[in-house]
Amino acid sequence: MSELITVSDDLTFALANRHFAYVFRVSPEGILEHLHYGGPLGEPLEVQAHHRRTIRHVASTFQGGKHYSLSDTPQEYPGFGTSDYRFPAVHGRNADGNTVFSLHYHSHKILDDKPTLKGLPSSRGGQGKGRSQTLIITLQDKLHQLRVRLHYTIWEDHGVIARSVRFKNLSDKEIQLQHAFSTALDLPSGDYEIQHFHGTWAREFNAERIPVPQGRFVADSARGTSSTAHHNYLAVLQKGATEEFGRCYGTTLVYSGNFAISVERGEFEDVRVLAGINPFNFHWRLKPGKSFTTPEALHAYSGAGLRGLSAHWHDFIREHITPVRFKDAPRPTYLNTWEAAYFDVDEAKVLDLADTAKDIGVDMLVLDDGWFEGRGDDTSSLGDWRADRERFPSGIPDLAAKVRAKGLKFGIWFEPEMVNPRSQLFTDHPDWILHVPGRVSSLGRNQLTLDLSRPDVQDYLFEQIAAVLSCGDVDYVKWDMNRNMTEVGSAALPASRQRETSHRYMLGLYSLLDRLTTAYPDVLFENCASGGNRFDLGMLSYMPQGWISDMCDPIGRLAIISGASHLYPLDVTAAYIGPSPNHQNGRISSVRTRFLAGVFCAARGVSLSEADIDAHRDEIAALMDFAKTTASDMIGGRFERISTGGNEIAWQYTTEDEQCVYLAYFHILSAPNQPFRRARLVGLDPDARYTLDDRWDDIIGATVDTTVDRGTGGEPETYRGDALMHSGLAMPQVAVGEKSPGVRYMPDGDFAAHLFVLRRQPS
């Protein structure tokens, strides 16, 4: 069995598998010099060092080394003040009051498998598919006795590398970390583009491509969340990269708080990527003998375009981020009470909705907001997690048991991290919120943020939530979070540590989630933060699925799902059939299109008024039957973006066993006399035959022939895999009336959708 990590006698290190090679070495001066990150190499330890030592008249030389300047040297973990003028990976204040640290190689060791990060979520090691190895390089600043350990983990079967850093103060004097990134990646000069994802509430994951500029591009958040404004994922692409072509380097973080990912083009055209905690408003006092660990960063490489990069991410997230208990588990269908009742819920109404849930054939009823003491609207009661006794006289555990007695699972909504000023909790503990002395705290959605850096707040929330979950009849929790942080300060920290508050909050949140998911391992948690305001790998480490956006209009969701799919597999997402006209943009769309926009999400459900359900009861029941029938298919498969721009969107999903291929097609605006369209599928067996399954056409497809008449005599149409990939599958079309022979797409007009189901035939 070949080693994933190899080391030469001259201290060249290679992390390599069949997907990529990552190589660096120790220079004679003790600097970690980066050599190669890219396609796999037969002999990675023999890779050529492209960087050459030469006279740079504008640069200083490193600590007396002739012709050796760090300003043009690709490095593994660069500092500042010793001839490198680019933005550094670490910056701090030492006991002498200056900010110069010089880190040199000290030692290394290789571990089979992967250690966890203390207090932080991180990817799992070699459990499941393929083994892993971890290289730990120890660097040291001897003058100030700062030890820095760089962790690198590689997996046998994945195109992903994990990195994190652990600092330890070995001196007897305090060191102040002003920023400490989790990773640094120096790429050689070349024509690159940046792909990043920006947005706002209900418009998340907008993809943007820009050339790498001279200077620095930074995507970051100082909101206390990973945010909708800039997602904590970024890719550096070979110029002109497409879904099928180009070298692509992706970077993300297993972290849910303030972050920064920067791309800097230096004076010699080299490109540096840094990722980690946002240095803005961050400061950490590292006392003698104490340690600080950065969140984990992940890099993925593809030499075969964006589709290959996404495939690496999807496989890795399923296997090494999603909680083990749920990573292969089909998700239940559900009816959520929100649009049916809003805050006006009581026991009788919930039980009536449970009967409706049974009637339309879903697996679970979810009780959303409004169930707890005094909660009549969004201005009060957050933090008082006790059932309202007037509306729920028997309590939530008894209600859950009654719902389960009807043959349904039971789920419930919490927003634990927030408190309303009008609540008993705030009255009793006004110092439990994030706040600063002498300032009036800003409100967001009538809420204040609890200070989760405090152990007493963590204990309170655990006890309140456990009082509901301990009954054993709660199957699902929707964990919501509806505001960003303001007035970030903690009454539990001294003045000199106030800039540690945001990160300590995240450590407290992770501690709480770890306690809850350990105590209740069979409860399915869903992450929500006004939609995608904290949709990241940190939260997914505890919660196997997330609410990707509050945008429930299907057309509005298409770009969101396409954007998110660059990093996330859709089996960590949830979607439901929401109201029409849509509450976010007023658009009117069919039940079918609303369902098909989320058809490849693992969790699929309904959130409608009872009148809306009654108006479409048979169709909704049929769609939920389809969702239940295909629940296993939507776990572990391969999602492909076939077409994501313009007036037509096409997505392909191939099941894990490759026996079924789904093609979702969305036609946004109708027009007369359109050209005939086709979709070229990808990743099929060229010699296999695939037959269109028309059993579901009345529910998920247009009620019209989807192909040109080939005289098949009513037999199911069958295609070879190579024909589907190279010639393609004709998209739906229909003639407009006998007297008007023009052709338009889709018989349903605007905002129409169709789902093709192709079954692979036995050899």
PDB file of C-alpha atoms in Angstrom, residues 91-94 99 174-180 258 277-287 292 493-504:
ATOM      1  CA  HIS A  91       0.753  38.738  12.417  1.00  0.00           C
ATOM      2  CA  GLY A  92       1.101  39.523  16.087  1.00  0.00           C
ATOM      3  CA  ARG A  93       2.775  41.569  18.782  1.00  0.00           C
ATOM      4  CA  ASN A  94       5.654  40.029  20.693  1.00  0.00           C
ATOM      5  CA  THR A  99       5.359  42.559  15.156  1.00  0.00           C
ATOM      6  CA  GLU A 174       2.385  37.212  26.637  1.00  0.00           C
ATOM      7  CA  ILE A 175       2.142  37.106  22.834  1.00  0.00           C
ATOM      8  CA  GLN A 176      -0.751  38.880  21.134  1.00  0.00           C
ATOM      9  CA  LEU A 177      -2.107  37.333  17.933  1.00  0.00           C
ATOM     10  CA  GLN A 178      -3.559  40.043  15.706  1.00  0.00           C
ATOM     11  CA  HIS A 179      -4.407  37.648  12.948  1.00  0.00           C
ATOM     12  CA  ALA A 180      -3.803  33.955  12.421  1.00  0.00           C
ATOM     13  CA  ASN A 258     -16.216  35.988  10.942  1.00  0.00           C
ATOM     14  CA  ILE A 277     -10.696  34.041  10.900  1.00  0.00           C
ATOM     15  CA  ASN A 278     -11.223  37.623   9.737  1.00  0.00           C
ATOM     16  CA  PRO A 279      -8.351  39.712  11.148  1.00  0.00           C
ATOM     17  CA  PHE A 280     -10.678  42.711  11.392  1.00  0.00           C
ATOM     18  CA  ASN A 281     -11.762  43.199  15.019  1.00  0.00           C
ATOM     19  CA  PHE A 282      -9.866  40.070  16.100  1.00  0.00           C
ATOM     20  CA  HIS A 283      -7.212  39.938  18.785  1.00  0.00           C
ATOM     21  CA  TRP A 284      -6.148  36.989  20.947  1.00  0.00           C
ATOM     22  CA  ARG A 285      -4.015  37.172  24.075  1.00  0.00           C
ATOM     23  CA  LEU A 286      -1.794  34.110  24.134  1.00  0.00           C
ATOM     24  CA  LYS A 287      -0.624  33.747  27.704  1.00  0.00           C
ATOM     25  CA  PHE A 292      -4.668  28.759  20.102  1.00  0.00           C
ATOM     26  CA  LEU A 493     -14.571  38.995  29.572  1.00  0.00           C
ATOM     27  CA  PRO A 494     -12.111  41.674  30.710  1.00  0.00           C
ATOM     28  CA  ALA A 495     -11.556  44.776  28.617  1.00  0.00           C
ATOM     29  CA  SER A 496      -8.311  43.402  27.193  1.00  0.00           C
ATOM     30  CA  ARG A 497     -10.124  40.361  25.728  1.00  0.00           C
ATOM     31  CA  GLN A 498     -13.214  41.974  24.190  1.00  0.00           C
ATOM     32  CA  ARG A 499     -11.971  41.358  20.631  1.00  0.00           C
ATOM     33  CA  GLU A 500     -11.963  37.649  21.389  1.00  0.00           C
ATOM     34  CA  THR A 501     -15.757  37.689  21.864  1.00  0.00           C
ATOM     35  CA  SER A 502     -16.854  36.749  18.331  1.00  0.00           C
ATOM     36  CA  HIS A 503     -14.619  33.688  18.174  1.00  0.00           C
ATOM     37  CA  ARG A 504     -15.426  32.674  21.737  1.00  0.00           C
TER      38      ARG A 504
END
